[in-house]
GROMACS .gro file of C-alpha atoms in nm:
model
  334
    1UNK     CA    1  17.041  -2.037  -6.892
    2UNK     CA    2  17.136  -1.704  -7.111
    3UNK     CA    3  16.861  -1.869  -7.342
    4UNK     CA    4  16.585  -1.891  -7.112
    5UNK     CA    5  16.702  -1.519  -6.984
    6UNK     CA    6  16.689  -1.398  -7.335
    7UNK     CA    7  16.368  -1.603  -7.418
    8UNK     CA    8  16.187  -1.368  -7.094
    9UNK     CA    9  16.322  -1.067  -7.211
   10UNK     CA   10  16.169  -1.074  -7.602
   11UNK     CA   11  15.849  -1.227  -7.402
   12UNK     CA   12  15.851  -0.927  -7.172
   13UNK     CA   13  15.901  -0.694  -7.439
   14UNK     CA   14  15.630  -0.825  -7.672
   15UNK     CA   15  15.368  -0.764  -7.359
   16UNK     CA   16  15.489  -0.464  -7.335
   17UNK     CA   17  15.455  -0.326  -7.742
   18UNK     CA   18  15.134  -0.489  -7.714
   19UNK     CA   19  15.006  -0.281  -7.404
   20UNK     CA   20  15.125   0.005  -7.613
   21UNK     CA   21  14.974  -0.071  -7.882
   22UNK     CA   22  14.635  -0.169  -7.689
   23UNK     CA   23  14.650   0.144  -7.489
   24UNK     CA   24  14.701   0.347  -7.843
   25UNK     CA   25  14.410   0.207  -8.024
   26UNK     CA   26  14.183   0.278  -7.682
   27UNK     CA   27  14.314   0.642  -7.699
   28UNK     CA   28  14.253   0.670  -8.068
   29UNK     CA   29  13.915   0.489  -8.020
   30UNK     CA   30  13.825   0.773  -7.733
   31UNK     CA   31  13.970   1.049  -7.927
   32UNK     CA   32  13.749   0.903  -8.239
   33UNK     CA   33  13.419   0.881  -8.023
   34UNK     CA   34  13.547   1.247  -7.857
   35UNK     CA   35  13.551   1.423  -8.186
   36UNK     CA   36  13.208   1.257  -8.316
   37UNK     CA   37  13.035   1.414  -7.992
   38UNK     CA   38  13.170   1.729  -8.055
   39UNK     CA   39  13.053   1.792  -8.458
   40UNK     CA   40  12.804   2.043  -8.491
   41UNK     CA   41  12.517   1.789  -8.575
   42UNK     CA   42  12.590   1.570  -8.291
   43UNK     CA   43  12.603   1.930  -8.045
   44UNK     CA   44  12.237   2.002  -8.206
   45UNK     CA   45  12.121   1.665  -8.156
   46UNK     CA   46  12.254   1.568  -7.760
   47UNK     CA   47  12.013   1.785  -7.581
   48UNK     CA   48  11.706   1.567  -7.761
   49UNK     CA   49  11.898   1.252  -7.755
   50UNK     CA   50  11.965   1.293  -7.334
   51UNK     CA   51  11.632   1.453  -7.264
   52UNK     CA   52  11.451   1.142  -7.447
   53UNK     CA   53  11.662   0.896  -7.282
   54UNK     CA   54  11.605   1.036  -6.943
   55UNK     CA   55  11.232   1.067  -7.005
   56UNK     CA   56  11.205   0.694  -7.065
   57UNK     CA   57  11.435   0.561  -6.764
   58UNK     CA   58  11.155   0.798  -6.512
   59UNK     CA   59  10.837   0.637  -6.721
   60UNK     CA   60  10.944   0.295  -6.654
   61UNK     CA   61  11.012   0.377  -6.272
   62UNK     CA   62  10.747   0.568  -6.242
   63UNK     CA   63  10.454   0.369  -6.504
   64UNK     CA   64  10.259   0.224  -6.188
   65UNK     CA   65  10.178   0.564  -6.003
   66UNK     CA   66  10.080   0.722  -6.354
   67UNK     CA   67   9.796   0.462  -6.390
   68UNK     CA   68   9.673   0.491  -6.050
   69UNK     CA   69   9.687   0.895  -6.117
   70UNK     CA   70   9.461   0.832  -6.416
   71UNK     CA   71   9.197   0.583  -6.232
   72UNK     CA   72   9.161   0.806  -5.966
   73UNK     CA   73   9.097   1.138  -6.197
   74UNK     CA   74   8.806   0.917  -6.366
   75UNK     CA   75   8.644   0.817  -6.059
   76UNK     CA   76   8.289   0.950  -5.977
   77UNK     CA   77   8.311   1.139  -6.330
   78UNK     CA   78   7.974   1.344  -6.382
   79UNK     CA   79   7.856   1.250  -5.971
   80UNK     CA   80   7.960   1.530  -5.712
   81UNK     CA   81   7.926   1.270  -5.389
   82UNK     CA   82   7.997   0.899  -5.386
   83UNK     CA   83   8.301   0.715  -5.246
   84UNK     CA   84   8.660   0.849  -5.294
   85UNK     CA   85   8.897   0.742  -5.470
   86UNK     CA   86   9.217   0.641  -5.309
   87UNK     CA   87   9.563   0.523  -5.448
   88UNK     CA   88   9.499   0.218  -5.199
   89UNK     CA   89   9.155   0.169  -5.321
   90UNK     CA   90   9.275   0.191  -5.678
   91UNK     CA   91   9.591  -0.016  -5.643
   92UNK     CA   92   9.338  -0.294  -5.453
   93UNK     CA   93   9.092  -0.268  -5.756
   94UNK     CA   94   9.348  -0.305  -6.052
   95UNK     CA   95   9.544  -0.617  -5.824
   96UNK     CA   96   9.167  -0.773  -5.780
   97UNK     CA   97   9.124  -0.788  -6.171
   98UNK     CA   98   9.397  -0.906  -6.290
   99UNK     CA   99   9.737  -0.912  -6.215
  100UNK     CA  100  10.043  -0.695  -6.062
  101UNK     CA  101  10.131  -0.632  -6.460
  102UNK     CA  102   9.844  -0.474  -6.529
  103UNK     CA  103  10.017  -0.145  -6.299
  104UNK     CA  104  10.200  -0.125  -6.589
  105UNK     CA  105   9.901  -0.112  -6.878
  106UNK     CA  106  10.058   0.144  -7.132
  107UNK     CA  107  10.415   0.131  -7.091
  108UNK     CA  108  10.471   0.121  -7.443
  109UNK     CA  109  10.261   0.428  -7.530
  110UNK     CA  110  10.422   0.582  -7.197
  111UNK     CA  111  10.782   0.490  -7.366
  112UNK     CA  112  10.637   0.636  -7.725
  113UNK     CA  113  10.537   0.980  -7.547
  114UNK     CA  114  10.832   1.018  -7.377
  115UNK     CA  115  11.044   0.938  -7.677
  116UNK     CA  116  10.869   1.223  -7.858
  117UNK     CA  117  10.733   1.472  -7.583
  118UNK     CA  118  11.077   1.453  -7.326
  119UNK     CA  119  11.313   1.419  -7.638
  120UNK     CA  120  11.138   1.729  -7.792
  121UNK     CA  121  11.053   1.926  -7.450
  122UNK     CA  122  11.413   1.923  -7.307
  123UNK     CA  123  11.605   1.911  -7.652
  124UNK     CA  124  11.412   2.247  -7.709
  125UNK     CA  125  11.463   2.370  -7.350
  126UNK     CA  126  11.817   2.314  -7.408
  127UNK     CA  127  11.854   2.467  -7.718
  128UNK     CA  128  11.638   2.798  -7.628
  129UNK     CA  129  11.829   2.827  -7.299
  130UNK     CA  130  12.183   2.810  -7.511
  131UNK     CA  131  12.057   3.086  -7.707
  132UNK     CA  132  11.926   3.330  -7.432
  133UNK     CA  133  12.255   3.287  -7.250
  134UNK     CA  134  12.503   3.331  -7.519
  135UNK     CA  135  12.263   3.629  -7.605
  136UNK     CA  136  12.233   3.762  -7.293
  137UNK     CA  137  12.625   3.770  -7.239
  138UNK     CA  138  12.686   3.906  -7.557
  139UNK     CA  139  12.530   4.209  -7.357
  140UNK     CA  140  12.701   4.171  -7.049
  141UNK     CA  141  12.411   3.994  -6.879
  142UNK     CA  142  12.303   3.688  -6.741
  143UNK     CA  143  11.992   3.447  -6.742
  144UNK     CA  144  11.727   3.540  -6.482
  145UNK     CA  145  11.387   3.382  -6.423
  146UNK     CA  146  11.227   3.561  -6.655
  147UNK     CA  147  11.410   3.384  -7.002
  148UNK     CA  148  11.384   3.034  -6.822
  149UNK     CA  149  11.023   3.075  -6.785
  150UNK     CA  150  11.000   3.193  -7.134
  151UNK     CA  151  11.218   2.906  -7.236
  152UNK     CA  152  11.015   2.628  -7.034
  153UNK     CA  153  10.681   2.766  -7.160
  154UNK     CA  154  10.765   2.728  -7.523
  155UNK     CA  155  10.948   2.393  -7.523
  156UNK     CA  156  10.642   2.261  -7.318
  157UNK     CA  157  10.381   2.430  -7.595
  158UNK     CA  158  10.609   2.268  -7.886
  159UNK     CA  159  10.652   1.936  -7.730
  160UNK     CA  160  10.338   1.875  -7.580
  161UNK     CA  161  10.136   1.958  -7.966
  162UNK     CA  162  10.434   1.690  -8.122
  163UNK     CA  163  10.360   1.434  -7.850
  164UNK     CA  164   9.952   1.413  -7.853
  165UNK     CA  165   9.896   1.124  -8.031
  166UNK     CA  166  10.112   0.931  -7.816
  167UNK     CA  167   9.979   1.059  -7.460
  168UNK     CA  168   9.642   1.045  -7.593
  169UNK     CA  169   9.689   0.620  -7.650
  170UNK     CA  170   9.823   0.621  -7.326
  171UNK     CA  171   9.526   0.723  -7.210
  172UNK     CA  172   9.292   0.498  -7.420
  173UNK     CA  173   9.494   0.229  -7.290
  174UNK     CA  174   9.506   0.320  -6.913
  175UNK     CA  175   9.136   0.399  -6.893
  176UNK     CA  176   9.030   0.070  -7.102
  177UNK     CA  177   9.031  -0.171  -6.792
  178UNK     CA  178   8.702   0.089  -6.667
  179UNK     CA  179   8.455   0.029  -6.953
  180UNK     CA  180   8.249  -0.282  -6.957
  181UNK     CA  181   8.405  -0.571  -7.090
  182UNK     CA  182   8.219  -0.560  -7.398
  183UNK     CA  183   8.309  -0.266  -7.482
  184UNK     CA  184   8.695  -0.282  -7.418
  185UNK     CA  185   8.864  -0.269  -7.719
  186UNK     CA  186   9.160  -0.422  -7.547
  187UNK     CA  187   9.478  -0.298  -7.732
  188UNK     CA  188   9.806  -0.468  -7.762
  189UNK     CA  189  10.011  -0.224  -7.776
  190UNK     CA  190  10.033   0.123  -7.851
  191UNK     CA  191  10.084   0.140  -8.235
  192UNK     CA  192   9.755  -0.102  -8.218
  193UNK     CA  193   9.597   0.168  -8.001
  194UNK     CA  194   9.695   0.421  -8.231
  195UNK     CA  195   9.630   0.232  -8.577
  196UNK     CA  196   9.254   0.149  -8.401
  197UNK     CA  197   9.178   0.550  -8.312
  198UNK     CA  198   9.301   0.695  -8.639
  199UNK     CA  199   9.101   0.423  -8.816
  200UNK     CA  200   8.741   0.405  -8.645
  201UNK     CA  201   8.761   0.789  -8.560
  202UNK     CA  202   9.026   0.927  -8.782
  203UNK     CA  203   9.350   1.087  -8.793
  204UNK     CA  204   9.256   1.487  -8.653
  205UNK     CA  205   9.107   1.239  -8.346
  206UNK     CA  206   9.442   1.128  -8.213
  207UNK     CA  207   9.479   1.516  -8.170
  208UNK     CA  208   9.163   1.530  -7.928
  209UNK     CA  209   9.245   1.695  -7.543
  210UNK     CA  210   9.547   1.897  -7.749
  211UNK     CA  211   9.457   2.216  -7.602
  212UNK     CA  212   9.460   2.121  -7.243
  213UNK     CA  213   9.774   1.905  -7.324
  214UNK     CA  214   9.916   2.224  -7.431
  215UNK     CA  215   9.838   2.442  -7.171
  216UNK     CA  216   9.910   2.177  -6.927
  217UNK     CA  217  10.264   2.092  -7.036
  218UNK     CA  218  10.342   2.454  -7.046
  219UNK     CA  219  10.223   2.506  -6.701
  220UNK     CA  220  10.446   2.188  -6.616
  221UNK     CA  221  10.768   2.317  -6.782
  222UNK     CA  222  10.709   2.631  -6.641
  223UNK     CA  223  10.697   2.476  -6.290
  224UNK     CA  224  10.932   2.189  -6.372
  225UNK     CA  225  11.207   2.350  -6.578
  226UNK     CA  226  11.195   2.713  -6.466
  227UNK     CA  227  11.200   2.647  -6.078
  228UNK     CA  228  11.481   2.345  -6.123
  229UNK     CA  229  11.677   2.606  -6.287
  230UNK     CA  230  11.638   2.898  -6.063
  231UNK     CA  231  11.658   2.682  -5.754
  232UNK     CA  232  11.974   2.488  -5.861
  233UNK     CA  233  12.139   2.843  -5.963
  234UNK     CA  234  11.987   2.996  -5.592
  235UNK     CA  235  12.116   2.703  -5.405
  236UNK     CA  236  12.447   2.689  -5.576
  237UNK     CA  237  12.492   3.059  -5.444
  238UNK     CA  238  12.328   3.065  -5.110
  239UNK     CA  239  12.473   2.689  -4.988
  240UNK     CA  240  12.796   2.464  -4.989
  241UNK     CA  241  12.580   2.145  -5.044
  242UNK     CA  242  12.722   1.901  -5.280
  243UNK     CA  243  12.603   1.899  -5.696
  244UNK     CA  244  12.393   1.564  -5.600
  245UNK     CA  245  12.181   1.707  -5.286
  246UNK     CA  246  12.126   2.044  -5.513
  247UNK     CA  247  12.018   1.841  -5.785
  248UNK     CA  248  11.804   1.626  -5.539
  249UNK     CA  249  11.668   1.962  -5.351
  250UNK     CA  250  11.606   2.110  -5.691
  251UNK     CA  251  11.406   1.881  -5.852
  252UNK     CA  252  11.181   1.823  -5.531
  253UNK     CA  253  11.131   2.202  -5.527
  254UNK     CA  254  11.069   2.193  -5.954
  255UNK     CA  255  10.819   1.859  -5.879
  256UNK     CA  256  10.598   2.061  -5.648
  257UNK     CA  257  10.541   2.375  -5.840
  258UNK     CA  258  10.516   2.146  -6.180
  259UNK     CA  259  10.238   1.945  -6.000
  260UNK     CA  260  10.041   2.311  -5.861
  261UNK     CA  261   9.995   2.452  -6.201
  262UNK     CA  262   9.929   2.135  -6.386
  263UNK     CA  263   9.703   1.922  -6.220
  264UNK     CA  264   9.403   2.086  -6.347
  265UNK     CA  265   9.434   2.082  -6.712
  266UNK     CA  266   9.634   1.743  -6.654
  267UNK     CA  267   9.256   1.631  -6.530
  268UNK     CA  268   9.076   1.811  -6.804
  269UNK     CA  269   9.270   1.654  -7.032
  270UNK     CA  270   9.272   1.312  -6.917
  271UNK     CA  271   8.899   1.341  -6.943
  272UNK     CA  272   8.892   1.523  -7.272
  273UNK     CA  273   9.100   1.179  -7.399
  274UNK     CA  274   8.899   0.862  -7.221
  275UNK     CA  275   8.566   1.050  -7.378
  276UNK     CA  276   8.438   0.843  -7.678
  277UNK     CA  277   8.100   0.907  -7.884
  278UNK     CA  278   7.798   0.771  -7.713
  279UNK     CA  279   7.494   0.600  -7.884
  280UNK     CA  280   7.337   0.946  -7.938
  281UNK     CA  281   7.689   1.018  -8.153
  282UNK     CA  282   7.788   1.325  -7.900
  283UNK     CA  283   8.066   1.319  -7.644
  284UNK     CA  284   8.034   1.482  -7.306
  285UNK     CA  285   8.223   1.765  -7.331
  286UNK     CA  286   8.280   1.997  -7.631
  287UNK     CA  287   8.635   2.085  -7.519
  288UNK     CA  288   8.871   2.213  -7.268
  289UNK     CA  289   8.651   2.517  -7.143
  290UNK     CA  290   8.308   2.282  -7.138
  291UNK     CA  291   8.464   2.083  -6.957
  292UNK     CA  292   8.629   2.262  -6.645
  293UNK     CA  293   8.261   2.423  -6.655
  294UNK     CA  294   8.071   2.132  -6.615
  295UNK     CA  295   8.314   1.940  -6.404
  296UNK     CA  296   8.325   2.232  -6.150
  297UNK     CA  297   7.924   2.263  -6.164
  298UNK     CA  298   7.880   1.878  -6.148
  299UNK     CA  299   8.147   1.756  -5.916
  300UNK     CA  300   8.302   2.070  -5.722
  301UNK     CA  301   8.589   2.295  -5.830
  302UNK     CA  302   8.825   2.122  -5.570
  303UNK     CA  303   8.798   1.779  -5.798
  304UNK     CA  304   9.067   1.916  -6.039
  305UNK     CA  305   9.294   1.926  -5.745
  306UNK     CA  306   9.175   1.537  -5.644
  307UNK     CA  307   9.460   1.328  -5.627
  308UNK     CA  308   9.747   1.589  -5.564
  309UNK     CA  309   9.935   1.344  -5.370
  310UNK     CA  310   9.938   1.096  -5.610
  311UNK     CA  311   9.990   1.348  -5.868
  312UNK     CA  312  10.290   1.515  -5.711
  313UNK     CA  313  10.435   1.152  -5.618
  314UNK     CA  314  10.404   1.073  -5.998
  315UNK     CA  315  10.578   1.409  -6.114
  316UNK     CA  316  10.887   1.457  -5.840
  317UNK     CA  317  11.067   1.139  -5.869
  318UNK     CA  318  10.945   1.170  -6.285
  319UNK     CA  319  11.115   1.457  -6.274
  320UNK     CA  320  11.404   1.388  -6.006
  321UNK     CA  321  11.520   1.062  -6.249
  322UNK     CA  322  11.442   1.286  -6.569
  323UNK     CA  323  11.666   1.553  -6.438
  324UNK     CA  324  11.923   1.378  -6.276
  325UNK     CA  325  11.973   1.165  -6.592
  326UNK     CA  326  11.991   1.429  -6.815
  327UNK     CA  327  12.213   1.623  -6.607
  328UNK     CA  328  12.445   1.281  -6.618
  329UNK     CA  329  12.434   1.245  -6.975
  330UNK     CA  330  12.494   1.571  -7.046
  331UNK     CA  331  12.837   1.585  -6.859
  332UNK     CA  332  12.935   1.221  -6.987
  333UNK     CA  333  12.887   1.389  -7.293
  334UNK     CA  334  13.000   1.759  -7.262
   0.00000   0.00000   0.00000
C-alpha cells in the first residue's frame, strides 16, 4: 500500500516538473517571439507587413464587386446614349458566359497589387504619421487634419507609382472577357499578364494610366486615411461607443469620402489601362487630360461619377476589412 502511495506521489510530481517545465519553454518561446517584434528592423518593417496583409484579406472579399466596378466603367465607352450599365446587368452578363469563377478574373494580379500598393501605402502612412507625431510633441503639439492629409497624400503618390504594373494587369485581365474572342489574349495569371505586356509592348508600357493612378490613389488616401483618422480621433472624443463601432463608423465615414474624390480618375484610369493600339497603331486617348476631355464631350461629364454605388460598395467594406485588420495586427503586435 505505502508503495502504491509512494509510486502516485513521484507520478504526481513528475506531471508537475513537467508542467513547469512546459509552461517555461512557452514563456521563453513568447518572450523570444516578444523581443523579435520589438528590434528596430522588425518596428520599421510591421506597418508594411500589417498594411499588406490586410490589403489582401479585403481583395479577396471584395474581388467580385471590383470586376463588376470595372465592366460597368467600360460600358458605352466613346457613345453618350445607349443602355446602362447596371451591377445586375453586369453580374447577369459575366454568369451568362461562363461561370460564377469568372467574378473572380484577376485575383492574382488583385493579390500582387495589394501586396505592393497596400503594403507600401499604409507601411508609409504609418511611418510618416510616427514621425509628424513624435515631431509635433516634441513641440508641445498634437496631430491635426492638416499632417494626416499630408501624410495620406504622399503614401498614396508613393504607393500608387510602386504598384502600377500590378493594377494595370489587373485591368488587362478584368477587361479581357469584353474584346472579341479572337482577340482575347486570355492570360493565366498575372505574371503571364505581365510577362505578355512588357514583351509585345514593352517595359515603360506596364507604367501606362500612372498619372491618373497617382492622382487617384492620392485622392483615395486622402479620403480614406485622413477622414478614418480624424473621425476615429472625433468620435473617440465626442462619444462613449465601443473601439469596434468607432472603427466600424470610421471606416464607413473614410469609404465615402475615399469613393467622392476618386471615382473620376479611378475611371480615367481604368480606361487609360484597357486602351491597346488599334490597326491604325494609335490609341484613343493620349493621356489622363485627353481623356477626361473627350469622355466628358463624348459621353457627359456625369459618366465619371457612373457607378458610384458600386464604386463606394467596392471601397467601404475594402476599406472597413483593410482597416479593421490592420488595426488588429497592429495591437497583436504592438
Amino acid at each position: 500500500m505505502s508503495n502504491t502511495v509512494k509510486q502516485a506521489v513521484e507520478a504526481a510530481r513528475s506531471r508537475s516538473e513537467a508542467m513547469v517545465s512546459a509552461k517555461g519553454v512557452q514563456n521563453d518561446t513568447a518572450a523570444v517571439a516578444n523581443d523579435f517584434l520589438h528590434t528596430p528592423l522588425m518596428r520599421a518593417a510591421l506597418p508594411f507587413i500589417n498594411g499588406g496583409m490586410s490589403g489582401m484579406v479585403a481583395t479577396t472579399v471584395i474581388q467580385p464587386v471590383d470586376m463588376i466596378k470595372v465592366r460597368i466603367q467600360l460600358a458605352g465607352e466613346g457613345k453618350a446614349g445607349g443602355p446602362r450599365a447596371t451591377p445586375l446587368s453586369v453580374t447577369r452578363e459575366i454568369l451568362a458566359s461562363g461561370k460564377a469563377l469568372d467574378l473572380y478574373t484577376g485575383l492574382s494580379a488583385g493579390l500582387l497589387r495589394q501586396a505592393v500598393y497596400t503594403t507600401a501605402r499604409l507601411g508609409f502612412f504609418d511611418t510618416f504619421m510616427g514621425s509628424l507625431a513624435a515631431r509635433t510633441k516634441a513641440k508641445g503639439g498634437t496631430v491635426g487634419f492638416k499632417e494626416r492629409a499630408a501624410a495620406g497624400l504622399s503614401a498614396g503618390g508613393l504607393a500608387a507609382m510602386i504598384g502600377n504594373p500590378a493594377d494595370l494587369a489587373l485591368i488587362r485581365m478584368q477587361s479581357d472577357g469584353l474584346k472579341p474572342l479572337a482577340e482575347r489574349k486570355n492570360y493565366k495569371s498575372v505574371i503571364d499578364a505581365l510577362s505578355s505586356i512588357a514583351k509585345s509592348e514593352g517595359v515603360a508600357a506596364l507604367w501606362a494610366g500612372a498619372a491618373p493612378t497617382v492622382v487617384r490613389a492620392m485622392a483615395l488616401n486622402f479620403g480614406q486615411l485622413a477622414f478614418f483618422s480624424e473621425a476615429k480621433a472625433q468620435l473617440k472624443s465626442k462619444t462613449t461607443w465601443s473601439a469596434n463601432a468607432q472603427t466600424l463608423s470610421a471606416s464607413a465615414v473614410a469609404g465615402f469620402f475615399a469613393s467622392f474624390f476618386s471615382l473620376p480618375f479611378d475611371f480615367v484610369k481604368t480606361r487609360l489601362q484597357k486602351q491597346t493600339k488599334g490597326p491604325d497603331g494609335k490609341v484613343p486617348y493620349s493621356g489622363m487630360v485627353d481623356c477626361f476631355a473627350k469622355v466628358a464631350k463624348q459621353e457627359g461629364i456625369m459618366r465619371f461619377y457612373r457607378g458610384f454605388g458600386t464604386y463606394y460598395v467596392r471601397i467601404a467594406p475594402h476599406a472597413m476589412v483593410t482597416l479593421i485588420v490592420a488595426d488588429y495586427l497592429g495591437w497583436l503586435t504592438k
